[in-house]
Amino acid sequence: FFRAIRTHLEEFDALKAAVRKLIPMGPAFLYGNSMGGMTAYHLLTREDFTAAVITNSTPFTRKWADYVEGEFLEGLCMKGVLDDASFPTRTPLYAMGGDADPVVPQKDVREALEPEDQYLNFPDLAHYVTAVMMNQTVDFFDKHLKGGCHE
């Protein structure tokens, strides 16, 4: 699990360079779900995006250090992955999740968000992505593609 997150972060720069060759200018949107959402939260600390939506995920913060150790933990710290700093507000962020999620405590998600970030809670939803979430994602990205303000 944690090695996959580290690999995602290491591969991002190469992916970004390849995409920019195809699309040199224009909006860049970020979406992440579950473990991909953890990666997306971290990418928000080092990259500018037009807007970001994260579902069923919480930031990768120092409290996760209890689950990793040794050289791997040291590597994550050196890469700045274990960082309790707040997330930048330059990227409009919309987080969604459900209180019935046994994997991601929504309290952790709400605590990580800035006041200007948007959050939508689904009281009975477990660790799933729904059609409503996808519609909300498309609407949020569309709003920011058309130059809408971060609410």
Coordinates of C-alpha atoms in Angstrom, one line a residue:
F1 CA 0.0 0.0 0.0
F2 CA 2.5 2.6 1.1
R3 CA 5.1 1.5 -1.5
A4 CA 2.4 2.1 -4.2
I5 CA 1.8 5.7 -2.9
R6 CA 5.6 6.3 -3.0
T7 CA 5.7 4.9 -6.6
H8 CA 2.8 7.1 -7.7
L9 CA 4.6 10.2 -6.4
E10 CA 7.9 9.2 -8.1
E11 CA 6.1 8.6 -11.4
F12 CA 4.1 11.8 -11.4
D13 CA 6.9 14.0 -12.8
A14 CA 7.4 11.7 -15.8
L15 CA 3.7 11.6 -16.4
K16 CA 3.3 15.3 -16.2
A17 CA 6.1 15.9 -18.7
A18 CA 4.5 13.4 -21.2
V19 CA 1.1 15.0 -20.9
R20 CA 2.6 18.5 -21.3
K21 CA 4.1 17.4 -24.6
L22 CA 0.7 16.6 -25.8
I23 CA -1.2 19.4 -24.2
P24 CA 1.4 22.2 -23.5
M25 CA -1.1 24.8 -22.1
G26 CA -4.5 24.7 -20.6
P27 CA -6.3 23.7 -17.5
A28 CA -5.1 20.8 -15.4
F29 CA -7.6 19.0 -13.2
L30 CA -6.8 16.4 -10.6
Y31 CA -9.1 13.5 -9.4
G32 CA -8.1 10.9 -6.9
N33 CA -10.1 8.2 -5.1
S34 CA -9.0 6.2 -2.0
M35 CA -5.3 5.5 -2.3
G36 CA -5.2 7.7 -5.4
G37 CA -6.7 10.4 -3.3
M38 CA -3.9 10.2 -0.8
T39 CA -1.5 10.7 -3.7
A40 CA -3.6 13.6 -5.0
Y41 CA -3.6 15.3 -1.6
H42 CA 0.2 15.2 -1.6
L43 CA 0.4 16.4 -5.2
L44 CA -1.7 19.5 -4.2
T45 CA 1.2 20.5 -1.9
R46 CA 3.7 20.7 -4.8
E47 CA 1.7 21.4 -8.0
D48 CA -0.8 23.9 -9.3
F49 CA -4.1 22.6 -10.7
T50 CA -7.2 24.3 -12.0
A51 CA -9.3 22.3 -9.6
A52 CA -9.2 19.0 -7.7
V53 CA -11.7 16.5 -6.5
I54 CA -10.9 13.8 -4.0
T55 CA -13.2 11.0 -2.9
N56 CA -13.0 8.4 -0.1
S57 CA -9.6 9.5 1.0
T58 CA -7.7 11.4 3.7
P59 CA -4.3 13.1 3.5
F60 CA -1.2 11.1 4.2
T61 CA 0.0 12.7 7.4
R62 CA 2.3 11.9 10.2
K63 CA -0.3 9.8 12.0
W64 CA 0.2 7.2 9.2
A65 CA 3.8 6.8 10.4
D66 CA 2.6 4.2 12.9
Y67 CA 2.0 1.9 9.9
V68 CA 5.4 2.3 8.3
E69 CA 8.9 2.0 9.5
G70 CA 12.6 2.0 8.7
E71 CA 14.1 2.9 5.4
F72 CA 10.7 3.3 3.8
L73 CA 9.5 5.8 6.5
E74 CA 12.8 7.7 6.1
G75 CA 12.3 7.9 2.3
L76 CA 8.7 9.2 2.8
C77 CA 10.0 11.9 5.2
M78 CA 12.8 12.9 2.8
K79 CA 10.3 13.2 -0.1
G80 CA 8.1 15.4 2.1
V81 CA 5.2 12.9 2.0
L82 CA 4.7 12.9 5.7
D83 CA 3.8 16.6 6.1
D84 CA 1.2 18.0 8.5
A85 CA 1.2 21.4 6.7
S86 CA -2.1 22.6 5.5
F87 CA -2.9 22.1 1.9
P88 CA -2.5 25.1 -0.5
T89 CA -5.6 27.1 -1.2
R90 CA -4.5 28.1 -4.7
T91 CA -6.2 25.0 -6.0
P92 CA -9.9 24.8 -5.5
L93 CA -10.7 21.5 -3.8
Y94 CA -13.8 19.5 -3.4
A95 CA -13.7 16.4 -1.1
M96 CA -16.5 13.8 -0.8
G97 CA -17.0 10.8 1.3
G98 CA -19.4 8.9 3.5
D99 CA -19.7 8.5 7.2
A100 CA -20.3 4.7 6.8
D101 CA -16.8 4.4 5.2
P102 CA -14.9 1.8 7.3
V103 CA -11.6 2.8 5.7
V104 CA -11.5 6.6 5.8
P105 CA -12.8 8.5 8.9
Q106 CA -14.6 11.5 7.5
K107 CA -13.5 13.4 10.6
D108 CA -9.9 13.2 9.4
V109 CA -11.0 14.5 6.0
R110 CA -12.9 17.5 7.4
E111 CA -10.0 18.4 9.7
A112 CA -7.5 18.5 6.8
L113 CA -9.6 20.8 4.6
E114 CA -9.3 24.6 4.6
P115 CA -12.4 26.7 5.2
E116 CA -12.7 27.6 1.5
D117 CA -12.6 24.0 0.4
Q118 CA -15.9 22.3 -0.4
Y119 CA -16.9 19.1 1.3
L120 CA -19.9 16.8 0.6
N121 CA -20.8 14.1 3.0
F122 CA -23.0 11.1 2.3
P123 CA -24.2 9.8 5.7
D124 CA -24.9 6.2 4.7
L125 CA -22.1 5.7 2.1
A126 CA -19.3 3.3 2.6
H127 CA -16.0 3.2 0.6
Y128 CA -17.7 3.6 -2.8
V129 CA -17.8 6.1 -5.7
T130 CA -21.4 6.9 -6.8
A131 CA -22.9 8.4 -9.9
V132 CA -23.8 11.5 -7.7
M133 CA -20.1 11.9 -6.9
M134 CA -19.1 11.7 -10.5
N135 CA -21.8 14.2 -11.5
Q136 CA -20.6 16.5 -8.7
T137 CA -17.0 16.1 -10.0
V138 CA -17.9 17.0 -13.6
D139 CA -19.9 20.0 -12.4
F140 CA -17.1 21.2 -10.2
F141 CA -14.5 20.9 -13.0
D142 CA -16.9 22.5 -15.5
K143 CA -17.4 25.4 -13.2
H144 CA -13.6 26.0 -13.0
L145 CA -13.0 25.4 -16.7
K146 CA -15.4 28.2 -17.4
G147 CA -13.5 30.5 -15.0
G148 CA -15.7 30.2 -11.9
C149 CA -14.4 31.3 -8.6
H150 CA -13.3 29.1 -5.7
E151 CA -16.2 29.2 -3.2

